[in-house]
């Protein structure tokens, strides 16, 4: 089976990471999963949220947004609506949890790392591209403030799904919008799971479907770790 | 291993469902998973959201809330804050998706079913109790308006997790707050998955952990279907 | 004259108070005035609002809400709207003022008691049931923290009104919606008034009407004090 | 007893009404109760709120605000806070109800009268001055659109209270802030009550107190009707 | 050419300034530019915004609003909408900047002056009347707190514009709504510019147009300084 | 005098325009004024705002935002704050007015063009870069929908200012933050002014200063028109 963009079912889109994309940020990159493009920045703040004051522990928090015309139809700005959609909040929480799992917060000390993922063009997989790029920005920021020792492992994410009964890796928007099952997988580079979110969009899925999707995702994420390490100059 | 409340690792808390708990609602129940108590109502509205007008199709949407002192520490009302937290929005979206998977929306016709899950006492598992109770309220409402034929299957949900290396079913608040891995599983009564959300809270999980948790959850959900069917007078 | 629910004009609905209804709260009850059911909790916080800091004086504040299907037609959640209605704010202020009148705030010391009244089923008189139940929850909380000496008197409330020219006690929803005059009376158990709010809904009222309504209210409130004291084990 | 501003206990402050104070409004006045000054306007809109569409009936609704430095201490603008306080909402609802009681809404036809009461200087009694002035603006607007026949009666309001055990009419700010009991009375010019709101601020009140306060208020309101009628050129 | 209200093109409307219009404010006036009437108050607060704490420097900030029926059509209150319009924010920022240019903020010391401009009747030029009146209120407040030495110069503002090819001073609402070019000029009494905002509403303007408008504005502002100084008793 | 980045006082920063930067938008570009980078998109919607319905006339409206780490210090998202700052609203209104001046809205027909300017890196002059880039996106969108005939002229903008007594063109952030006078000039390619906004930040400016700044701005804007025309393939 050949996908509409010519890929094999188990093939990632072309992944590009442009390091240090934003000059003001301690860490930043532009990450591209095919036509999906996300600016990821990591900003260091010398204080922690109230619930951590005096704990000696740091914090990592994430925000996610899309520019209005990142999408096929222009979407209304959340700043104009005056509140975040549920979708945005879900994604922000997912990115934050995923990154926190990769860092020893005590080793950070009492600082906050603000992760910002701003989607400038969307073609499916914005949340997985965001996690994968945000880790790069985070790593870069920790390098700059000399806290790389706090990094426990790399983190990357990919989507998998079932479309017309086929198991597909890294769905683009067209595939995503007709998928029967949609799953986001976040892993670390020790082969462990950080987060699994699988949703039956149209049709429930069996245990066998789940196994097939997990295998596909694991293989894809391995390639993302290679990309991250290469751009950051980390030897595997 | 015996749990703090005396349960075996693979044991549900006592589940009670009081049908028709709220007199005004087309369908309602009070569901209790141990000390977790949720009022679930299903309200029928004779119109659909704009995006479905003229489609011939119905809709099911869910809202979730907690009274302030449902929790150990009083929580600030979202109405006083003027906006929903990310957690609330995530849960609302999960309940809505789960219930929509159980109903043939075309067979509903152009009506909306509003599901309200109001937690009056929280002791862990409020979202899984909400889904399980909301299905009962929904079923009851469809019965009242003579649309039971739109029901495709039953839906129930349970949480599983890893605490101190032990695989546990249906975590209470105390267990949930120290769990290394926390997973919510939504299934239908044909043994299929609707939604899986697994999160490494403290420590990543392996493929083997995942398999063990899924098995535990499946067994627990089977018992919930029995409870639902008994209270609704449905023969298995 | 016999009312639609079989009561005499000067008869209260059946009043039930279930003490300690919510396990986490310092004080709580479920209060029922017929089909009107309200969960009342009192939560103790070890600080005061800014305007009382350093004054040595405590504070009591109240919040009121209804679950969406407490009413005949589902009402939109105030958390979804992002703001409280004028009606809710009026009721909250009334409950707060009424309870503060019953306690010596200096004897409380610098703590805040948060009163929450959550209506789970509404059939008229939700604000009077809330005040009457909230006092019970407050009393219970003060008992738990050993501050009963701060209680100056009991407080209870009831509605009265004129329907079809008849003077009625404790109106249910059906009566309330057609009342010509609607009055809420809050009293203490020394026979004094805390608050009187009388409104001509359809038709102005005379001085004689007012006198008749006050007498009816006073008699009803006396019975509420008996209920409160019985459930709290206080001898009259 | 002589009051701080030299008045007798049963004496109103000087009341001035400047008719047609705002040129754009269909009806308007500046009303002064001593140093309390309120601009009242009545604006006619050729439509009704959704719940009255097609009913043949009109509507009267009121808004109330204070400029920030109307008060001794500058108050934060509600537009800057992004929401109305409970106090503002209570007052708006009271003004609206009071005026609606004076007009035959069916005789109005399907129009809305917007009443705006903007306090430019506050010295106690802003809500009673607002009701009294708003009626004048309303009357004037109905005169302009040739609907005076819809007016059923005049409406005016005054405050009474107990200060240091004395029964006082028309409290100024200084008196209001130390009053033990504070009561607002709205009446029509047939001697009937529209609304009574009595609150024990510091100390509960007896039945006898209530009777004394009502008598004081009735006498004061009679004088307000004379002022209204004189400025509007209505013969008594 | 004679304007609709009988003025010559280079003629101001009648300007009246009533000093000390609001008794509670440290400084206040009612300013009238023809039918445009604005209440301006200056309130002194004994603290500064966070960004100035410890700087030894004071601050001046401004708020602007219109009562709903200041305008020909009633406008919706910003407090009811829950947010300020862009127009209001622009005007507030302009007033604040203009006044800050006239005062030595270090000489003020760490206090904040809150300027409030409340338009009670609008007929064009509300922002220029606001600036001109706000300066008077500010001057008066500084006089009261004995800080007149902090005043560096007087500030006043006027509008100019092109209507039907004619250059006009101090446009009223009717002229403003059909102007091709609209310009607001803020100057100090040393003949210098504080702010120039020129907008081509219908048709772009040439360099020559600009020169003509600036000359017209300068001449008008000179007359405003005379009015301000006369009412404040300042010798020129 | 040589500026910190090596430019002459009358020299623009390097200006780059990347056309068709966002694939979904009808028109788009990335515009760079030195380190200031803005994504501009133009989106076509087949309807107009309510006030234009049935008028036969189209509309152009603009929104402006910055990603949080576009700035030296991370700025809080307006979507997180729930409202737009005054600065953002001012800039949005300025962009909208400027673009509307360049198009014959009647020739557009009843469509709306949404302009979005998203600053991804800020180094001074974001509003002038936005206007200049937004015109390019707008032109491109009109080309795509075959409405180029509605374009009346080109529009571009630049900032000028006085720093340390020197007249400078196209200020970068460092210069802007210490400027005594700051002026934004919007012109069309017929040499006419659309908008002039000059503000004395530190020190008032004379008529002579103004003349010098305008001359500097005119010369700079001419070069911007050349850039725009070159990238759009328009012959001068």
PDB file of C-alpha atoms in Angstrom, chain B residues 2-232:
ATOM      1  CA  UNK B   2      -3.408  -6.362  50.991  1.00  0.00           C
ATOM      2  CA  UNK B   3      -4.328  -2.763  50.115  1.00  0.00           C
ATOM      3  CA  UNK B   4      -4.920  -0.067  52.699  1.00  0.00           C
ATOM      4  CA  UNK B   5      -8.665  -0.492  52.393  1.00  0.00           C
ATOM      5  CA  UNK B   6      -8.382  -4.284  52.641  1.00  0.00           C
ATOM      6  CA  UNK B   7      -8.871  -5.054  48.957  1.00  0.00           C
ATOM      7  CA  UNK B   8      -6.907  -7.537  46.863  1.00  0.00           C
ATOM      8  CA  UNK B   9      -4.873  -5.955  44.018  1.00  0.00           C
ATOM      9  CA  UNK B  10      -7.402  -7.105  41.421  1.00  0.00           C
ATOM     10  CA  UNK B  11     -10.509  -6.114  43.363  1.00  0.00           C
ATOM     11  CA  UNK B  12     -12.922  -3.288  42.582  1.00  0.00           C
ATOM     12  CA  UNK B  13     -14.251  -1.095  45.354  1.00  0.00           C
ATOM     13  CA  UNK B  14     -17.902  -1.603  46.227  1.00  0.00           C
ATOM     14  CA  UNK B  15     -19.918  -0.250  43.293  1.00  0.00           C
ATOM     15  CA  UNK B  16     -23.460   1.063  43.879  1.00  0.00           C
ATOM     16  CA  UNK B  17     -25.760   2.600  41.300  1.00  0.00           C
ATOM     17  CA  UNK B  18     -28.947   4.391  42.426  1.00  0.00           C
ATOM     18  CA  UNK B  19     -31.146   4.799  39.365  1.00  0.00           C
ATOM     19  CA  UNK B  20     -33.397   7.841  38.742  1.00  0.00           C
ATOM     20  CA  UNK B  21     -31.645   9.867  41.426  1.00  0.00           C
ATOM     21  CA  UNK B  22     -32.691  13.279  40.061  1.00  0.00           C
ATOM     22  CA  UNK B  23     -36.378  13.661  39.305  1.00  0.00           C
ATOM     23  CA  UNK B  24     -36.210  16.312  36.582  1.00  0.00           C
ATOM     24  CA  UNK B  25     -33.688  14.552  34.328  1.00  0.00           C
ATOM     25  CA  UNK B  26     -34.722  12.177  31.550  1.00  0.00           C
ATOM     26  CA  UNK B  27     -32.052   9.793  32.820  1.00  0.00           C
ATOM     27  CA  UNK B  28     -29.994   9.912  36.006  1.00  0.00           C
ATOM     28  CA  UNK B  29     -28.168   7.937  38.634  1.00  0.00           C
ATOM     29  CA  UNK B  30     -25.925   8.293  41.632  1.00  0.00           C
ATOM     30  CA  UNK B  31     -22.899   6.073  41.103  1.00  0.00           C
ATOM     31  CA  UNK B  32     -20.515   5.153  43.915  1.00  0.00           C
ATOM     32  CA  UNK B  33     -17.089   3.540  43.516  1.00  0.00           C
ATOM     33  CA  UNK B  34     -16.358   3.185  47.249  1.00  0.00           C
ATOM     34  CA  UNK B  35     -16.246   6.738  48.645  1.00  0.00           C
ATOM     35  CA  UNK B  36     -16.242   8.307  45.183  1.00  0.00           C
ATOM     36  CA  UNK B  37     -19.786   9.494  44.474  1.00  0.00           C
ATOM     37  CA  UNK B  38     -20.960  11.061  41.223  1.00  0.00           C
ATOM     38  CA  UNK B  39     -24.393  12.315  40.187  1.00  0.00           C
ATOM     39  CA  UNK B  40     -24.864  11.550  36.484  1.00  0.00           C
ATOM     40  CA  UNK B  41     -27.738  13.018  34.485  1.00  0.00           C
ATOM     41  CA  UNK B  42     -28.726  12.824  30.840  1.00  0.00           C
ATOM     42  CA  UNK B  43     -30.809  15.685  29.474  1.00  0.00           C
ATOM     43  CA  UNK B  44     -32.478  15.651  26.069  1.00  0.00           C
ATOM     44  CA  UNK B  45     -32.515  18.811  23.980  1.00  0.00           C
ATOM     45  CA  UNK B  46     -34.467  18.975  20.749  1.00  0.00           C
ATOM     46  CA  UNK B  47     -31.708  20.521  18.666  1.00  0.00           C
ATOM     47  CA  UNK B  48     -28.125  19.912  17.597  1.00  0.00           C
ATOM     48  CA  UNK B  49     -24.972  22.049  17.534  1.00  0.00           C
ATOM     49  CA  UNK B  50     -24.551  24.228  14.419  1.00  0.00           C
ATOM     50  CA  UNK B  51     -22.079  21.856  12.734  1.00  0.00           C
ATOM     51  CA  UNK B  52     -24.738  19.110  12.635  1.00  0.00           C
ATOM     52  CA  UNK B  53     -27.759  21.127  11.520  1.00  0.00           C
ATOM     53  CA  UNK B  54     -29.521  19.381   8.702  1.00  0.00           C
ATOM     54  CA  UNK B  55     -27.293  16.314   8.956  1.00  0.00           C
ATOM     55  CA  UNK B  56     -30.006  14.089  10.403  1.00  0.00           C
ATOM     56  CA  UNK B  57     -27.518  13.143  13.084  1.00  0.00           C
ATOM     57  CA  UNK B  58     -27.643  13.625  16.845  1.00  0.00           C
ATOM     58  CA  UNK B  59     -24.964  14.537  19.358  1.00  0.00           C
ATOM     59  CA  UNK B  60     -23.837  13.620  22.860  1.00  0.00           C
ATOM     60  CA  UNK B  61     -21.768  16.045  24.901  1.00  0.00           C
ATOM     61  CA  UNK B  62     -20.551  15.887  28.481  1.00  0.00           C
ATOM     62  CA  UNK B  63     -19.766  18.262  31.300  1.00  0.00           C
ATOM     63  CA  UNK B  64     -17.941  17.379  34.500  1.00  0.00           C
ATOM     64  CA  UNK B  65     -17.530  19.227  37.740  1.00  0.00           C
ATOM     65  CA  UNK B  66     -16.794  18.728  41.403  1.00  0.00           C
ATOM     66  CA  UNK B  67     -18.427  20.498  44.292  1.00  0.00           C
ATOM     67  CA  UNK B  68     -15.710  22.409  46.164  1.00  0.00           C
ATOM     68  CA  UNK B  69     -15.514  20.153  49.166  1.00  0.00           C
ATOM     69  CA  UNK B  70     -15.680  16.884  47.230  1.00  0.00           C
ATOM     70  CA  UNK B  71     -11.933  16.894  47.786  1.00  0.00           C
ATOM     71  CA  UNK B  72      -9.754  16.636  50.874  1.00  0.00           C
ATOM     72  CA  UNK B  73      -8.788  20.286  50.533  1.00  0.00           C
ATOM     73  CA  UNK B  74     -11.543  22.612  49.317  1.00  0.00           C
ATOM     74  CA  UNK B  75     -10.997  23.461  45.650  1.00  0.00           C
ATOM     75  CA  UNK B  76     -11.917  26.826  44.149  1.00  0.00           C
ATOM     76  CA  UNK B  77     -15.064  26.729  42.008  1.00  0.00           C
ATOM     77  CA  UNK B  78     -14.425  27.027  38.293  1.00  0.00           C
ATOM     78  CA  UNK B  79     -17.406  29.385  38.088  1.00  0.00           C
ATOM     79  CA  UNK B  80     -15.619  31.688  40.533  1.00  0.00           C
ATOM     80  CA  UNK B  81     -12.395  31.479  38.553  1.00  0.00           C
ATOM     81  CA  UNK B  82     -14.312  32.165  35.375  1.00  0.00           C
ATOM     82  CA  UNK B  83     -12.814  29.303  33.426  1.00  0.00           C
ATOM     83  CA  UNK B  84     -12.452  25.551  33.333  1.00  0.00           C
ATOM     84  CA  UNK B  85      -9.172  23.948  34.268  1.00  0.00           C
ATOM     85  CA  UNK B  86      -7.336  21.826  31.736  1.00  0.00           C
ATOM     86  CA  UNK B  87      -8.072  18.754  33.834  1.00  0.00           C
ATOM     87  CA  UNK B  88     -11.830  19.378  33.679  1.00  0.00           C
ATOM     88  CA  UNK B  89     -11.765  19.916  29.943  1.00  0.00           C
ATOM     89  CA  UNK B  90      -9.788  16.725  29.382  1.00  0.00           C
ATOM     90  CA  UNK B  91     -12.256  14.709  31.431  1.00  0.00           C
ATOM     91  CA  UNK B  92     -15.269  16.248  29.694  1.00  0.00           C
ATOM     92  CA  UNK B  93     -13.866  15.422  26.290  1.00  0.00           C
ATOM     93  CA  UNK B  94     -13.057  11.867  27.383  1.00  0.00           C
ATOM     94  CA  UNK B  95     -16.581  11.251  28.710  1.00  0.00           C
ATOM     95  CA  UNK B  96     -18.151  12.673  25.570  1.00  0.00           C
ATOM     96  CA  UNK B  97     -16.023  10.600  23.180  1.00  0.00           C
ATOM     97  CA  UNK B  98     -16.602   7.463  25.228  1.00  0.00           C
ATOM     98  CA  UNK B  99     -20.368   7.766  25.190  1.00  0.00           C
ATOM     99  CA  UNK B 100     -20.607   8.755  21.537  1.00  0.00           C
ATOM    100  CA  UNK B 101     -18.817   5.515  20.681  1.00  0.00           C
ATOM    101  CA  UNK B 102     -21.727   3.577  22.169  1.00  0.00           C
ATOM    102  CA  UNK B 103     -24.550   5.143  20.207  1.00  0.00           C
ATOM    103  CA  UNK B 104     -25.549   5.279  16.553  1.00  0.00           C
ATOM    104  CA  UNK B 105     -25.822   9.047  16.219  1.00  0.00           C
ATOM    105  CA  UNK B 106     -27.832   8.828  13.014  1.00  0.00           C
ATOM    106  CA  UNK B 107     -30.390   6.626  14.721  1.00  0.00           C
ATOM    107  CA  UNK B 108     -30.711   9.307  17.435  1.00  0.00           C
ATOM    108  CA  UNK B 109     -31.967  11.884  14.969  1.00  0.00           C
ATOM    109  CA  UNK B 110     -31.279  15.589  15.437  1.00  0.00           C
ATOM    110  CA  UNK B 111     -31.261  15.811  19.207  1.00  0.00           C
ATOM    111  CA  UNK B 112     -28.522  16.512  21.721  1.00  0.00           C
ATOM    112  CA  UNK B 113     -28.019  14.512  24.890  1.00  0.00           C
ATOM    113  CA  UNK B 114     -26.296  16.583  27.573  1.00  0.00           C
ATOM    114  CA  UNK B 115     -24.443  14.426  30.063  1.00  0.00           C
ATOM    115  CA  UNK B 116     -23.624  16.021  33.402  1.00  0.00           C
ATOM    116  CA  UNK B 117     -21.305  14.344  35.855  1.00  0.00           C
ATOM    117  CA  UNK B 118     -21.152  16.150  39.187  1.00  0.00           C
ATOM    118  CA  UNK B 119     -18.776  14.672  41.700  1.00  0.00           C
ATOM    119  CA  UNK B 120     -20.102  15.200  45.209  1.00  0.00           C
ATOM    120  CA  UNK B 121     -17.364  13.208  46.950  1.00  0.00           C
ATOM    121  CA  UNK B 122     -14.003  12.300  45.443  1.00  0.00           C
ATOM    122  CA  UNK B 123     -11.764   9.413  46.438  1.00  0.00           C
ATOM    123  CA  UNK B 124      -9.962   8.550  43.196  1.00  0.00           C
ATOM    124  CA  UNK B 125     -11.394   7.286  39.924  1.00  0.00           C
ATOM    125  CA  UNK B 126     -13.875  10.115  39.409  1.00  0.00           C
ATOM    126  CA  UNK B 127     -13.513   9.996  35.639  1.00  0.00           C
ATOM    127  CA  UNK B 128     -14.019   6.265  35.348  1.00  0.00           C
ATOM    128  CA  UNK B 129     -16.989   6.343  37.718  1.00  0.00           C
ATOM    129  CA  UNK B 130     -18.366   9.231  35.659  1.00  0.00           C
ATOM    130  CA  UNK B 131     -18.153   7.308  32.386  1.00  0.00           C
ATOM    131  CA  UNK B 132     -19.682   4.200  33.908  1.00  0.00           C
ATOM    132  CA  UNK B 133     -22.520   6.144  35.549  1.00  0.00           C
ATOM    133  CA  UNK B 134     -23.049   8.447  32.590  1.00  0.00           C
ATOM    134  CA  UNK B 135     -23.710   5.447  30.375  1.00  0.00           C
ATOM    135  CA  UNK B 136     -26.453   4.358  32.772  1.00  0.00           C
ATOM    136  CA  UNK B 137     -28.043   7.816  32.717  1.00  0.00           C
ATOM    137  CA  UNK B 138     -27.782   7.932  28.944  1.00  0.00           C
ATOM    138  CA  UNK B 139     -29.353   4.493  28.548  1.00  0.00           C
ATOM    139  CA  UNK B 140     -32.174   5.520  30.853  1.00  0.00           C
ATOM    140  CA  UNK B 141     -32.848   8.723  28.923  1.00  0.00           C
ATOM    141  CA  UNK B 142     -32.904   6.888  25.605  1.00  0.00           C
ATOM    142  CA  UNK B 143     -35.329   4.418  27.119  1.00  0.00           C
ATOM    143  CA  UNK B 144     -37.600   7.286  28.173  1.00  0.00           C
ATOM    144  CA  UNK B 145     -37.641   8.868  24.714  1.00  0.00           C
ATOM    145  CA  UNK B 146     -37.977   5.494  23.046  1.00  0.00           C
ATOM    146  CA  UNK B 147     -34.613   5.499  21.272  1.00  0.00           C
ATOM    147  CA  UNK B 148     -32.980   2.444  22.853  1.00  0.00           C
ATOM    148  CA  UNK B 149     -32.450   1.049  19.377  1.00  0.00           C
ATOM    149  CA  UNK B 150     -29.699   3.662  18.885  1.00  0.00           C
ATOM    150  CA  UNK B 151     -27.550   1.998  21.570  1.00  0.00           C
ATOM    151  CA  UNK B 152     -24.768  -0.017  19.948  1.00  0.00           C
ATOM    152  CA  UNK B 153     -23.127  -1.359  23.079  1.00  0.00           C
ATOM    153  CA  UNK B 154     -22.532  -0.725  26.769  1.00  0.00           C
ATOM    154  CA  UNK B 155     -19.545   1.355  27.855  1.00  0.00           C
ATOM    155  CA  UNK B 156     -17.710   1.324  31.165  1.00  0.00           C
ATOM    156  CA  UNK B 157     -14.336   2.459  32.442  1.00  0.00           C
ATOM    157  CA  UNK B 158     -11.881   1.670  35.173  1.00  0.00           C
ATOM    158  CA  UNK B 159      -8.468   2.829  36.304  1.00  0.00           C
ATOM    159  CA  UNK B 160      -5.445   0.627  36.820  1.00  0.00           C
ATOM    160  CA  UNK B 161      -1.979   1.517  37.972  1.00  0.00           C
ATOM    161  CA  UNK B 162       1.337   0.517  39.426  1.00  0.00           C
ATOM    162  CA  UNK B 163       1.950   1.331  43.075  1.00  0.00           C
ATOM    163  CA  UNK B 164       5.147   0.213  44.762  1.00  0.00           C
ATOM    164  CA  UNK B 165       5.671  -2.160  41.862  1.00  0.00           C
ATOM    165  CA  UNK B 166       2.249  -3.791  42.350  1.00  0.00           C
ATOM    166  CA  UNK B 167      -0.400  -3.844  39.598  1.00  0.00           C
ATOM    167  CA  UNK B 168      -3.628  -2.495  41.117  1.00  0.00           C
ATOM    168  CA  UNK B 169      -7.234  -2.255  39.910  1.00  0.00           C
ATOM    169  CA  UNK B 170      -9.488   0.739  40.633  1.00  0.00           C
ATOM    170  CA  UNK B 171      -7.153   3.003  42.589  1.00  0.00           C
ATOM    171  CA  UNK B 172      -8.491   5.082  45.437  1.00  0.00           C
ATOM    172  CA  UNK B 173      -7.171   8.590  46.058  1.00  0.00           C
ATOM    173  CA  UNK B 174      -4.414   7.508  48.387  1.00  0.00           C
ATOM    174  CA  UNK B 175      -3.120   4.953  45.886  1.00  0.00           C
ATOM    175  CA  UNK B 176      -3.569   7.256  42.940  1.00  0.00           C
ATOM    176  CA  UNK B 177      -1.476   9.996  44.494  1.00  0.00           C
ATOM    177  CA  UNK B 178       1.553   7.728  44.866  1.00  0.00           C
ATOM    178  CA  UNK B 179       1.126   5.631  41.699  1.00  0.00           C
ATOM    179  CA  UNK B 180       4.125   5.292  39.410  1.00  0.00           C
ATOM    180  CA  UNK B 181       1.882   4.569  36.447  1.00  0.00           C
ATOM    181  CA  UNK B 182      -1.754   5.551  36.087  1.00  0.00           C
ATOM    182  CA  UNK B 183      -3.968   4.249  33.309  1.00  0.00           C
ATOM    183  CA  UNK B 184      -7.610   4.763  32.418  1.00  0.00           C
ATOM    184  CA  UNK B 185      -9.268   2.181  30.223  1.00  0.00           C
ATOM    185  CA  UNK B 186     -12.620   2.575  28.508  1.00  0.00           C
ATOM    186  CA  UNK B 187     -14.132  -0.507  26.870  1.00  0.00           C
ATOM    187  CA  UNK B 188     -17.355  -1.700  25.377  1.00  0.00           C
ATOM    188  CA  UNK B 189     -19.130  -4.921  26.261  1.00  0.00           C
ATOM    189  CA  UNK B 190     -17.828  -6.602  23.115  1.00  0.00           C
ATOM    190  CA  UNK B 191     -14.370  -6.580  24.686  1.00  0.00           C
ATOM    191  CA  UNK B 192     -13.037  -3.764  22.522  1.00  0.00           C
ATOM    192  CA  UNK B 193     -11.132  -0.665  23.559  1.00  0.00           C
ATOM    193  CA  UNK B 194     -12.624   2.798  23.217  1.00  0.00           C
ATOM    194  CA  UNK B 195      -9.827   4.696  24.867  1.00  0.00           C
ATOM    195  CA  UNK B 196      -6.562   3.966  26.629  1.00  0.00           C
ATOM    196  CA  UNK B 197      -4.683   6.689  28.468  1.00  0.00           C
ATOM    197  CA  UNK B 198      -1.567   5.590  30.263  1.00  0.00           C
ATOM    198  CA  UNK B 199       0.769   8.010  31.967  1.00  0.00           C
ATOM    199  CA  UNK B 200       4.077   7.440  33.682  1.00  0.00           C
ATOM    200  CA  UNK B 201       3.701   9.643  36.709  1.00  0.00           C
ATOM    201  CA  UNK B 202       6.932   8.842  38.379  1.00  0.00           C
ATOM    202  CA  UNK B 203       8.680   6.225  36.355  1.00  0.00           C
ATOM    203  CA  UNK B 204       8.353   5.062  32.726  1.00  0.00           C
ATOM    204  CA  UNK B 205       6.695   1.722  32.052  1.00  0.00           C
ATOM    205  CA  UNK B 206       7.691  -1.234  29.969  1.00  0.00           C
ATOM    206  CA  UNK B 207       5.744  -3.170  27.415  1.00  0.00           C
ATOM    207  CA  UNK B 208       5.286  -5.943  29.966  1.00  0.00           C
ATOM    208  CA  UNK B 209       3.812  -3.493  32.511  1.00  0.00           C
ATOM    209  CA  UNK B 210       1.352  -2.360  29.900  1.00  0.00           C
ATOM    210  CA  UNK B 211       0.210  -5.905  29.171  1.00  0.00           C
ATOM    211  CA  UNK B 212      -0.340  -6.655  32.839  1.00  0.00           C
ATOM    212  CA  UNK B 213      -2.346  -3.468  33.376  1.00  0.00           C
ATOM    213  CA  UNK B 214      -4.571  -4.068  30.371  1.00  0.00           C
ATOM    214  CA  UNK B 215      -5.435  -7.569  31.581  1.00  0.00           C
ATOM    215  CA  UNK B 216      -6.319  -6.225  35.025  1.00  0.00           C
ATOM    216  CA  UNK B 217      -8.514  -3.510  33.556  1.00  0.00           C
ATOM    217  CA  UNK B 218     -10.402  -5.840  31.231  1.00  0.00           C
ATOM    218  CA  UNK B 219     -11.348  -8.103  34.098  1.00  0.00           C
ATOM    219  CA  UNK B 220     -12.557  -5.157  36.198  1.00  0.00           C
ATOM    220  CA  UNK B 221     -14.647  -3.632  33.451  1.00  0.00           C
ATOM    221  CA  UNK B 222     -16.480  -6.938  32.935  1.00  0.00           C
ATOM    222  CA  UNK B 223     -17.814  -6.670  36.460  1.00  0.00           C
ATOM    223  CA  UNK B 224     -18.954  -3.100  35.835  1.00  0.00           C
ATOM    224  CA  UNK B 225     -21.016  -4.216  32.847  1.00  0.00           C
ATOM    225  CA  UNK B 226     -22.789  -6.673  35.140  1.00  0.00           C
ATOM    226  CA  UNK B 227     -23.629  -3.902  37.591  1.00  0.00           C
ATOM    227  CA  UNK B 228     -24.910  -1.614  34.857  1.00  0.00           C
ATOM    228  CA  UNK B 229     -27.059  -4.306  33.297  1.00  0.00           C
ATOM    229  CA  UNK B 230     -28.502  -5.425  36.589  1.00  0.00           C
ATOM    230  CA  UNK B 231     -29.640  -1.960  37.626  1.00  0.00           C
ATOM    231  CA  UNK B 232     -31.069  -1.292  34.164  1.00  0.00           C
TER     232      UNK B 232
END
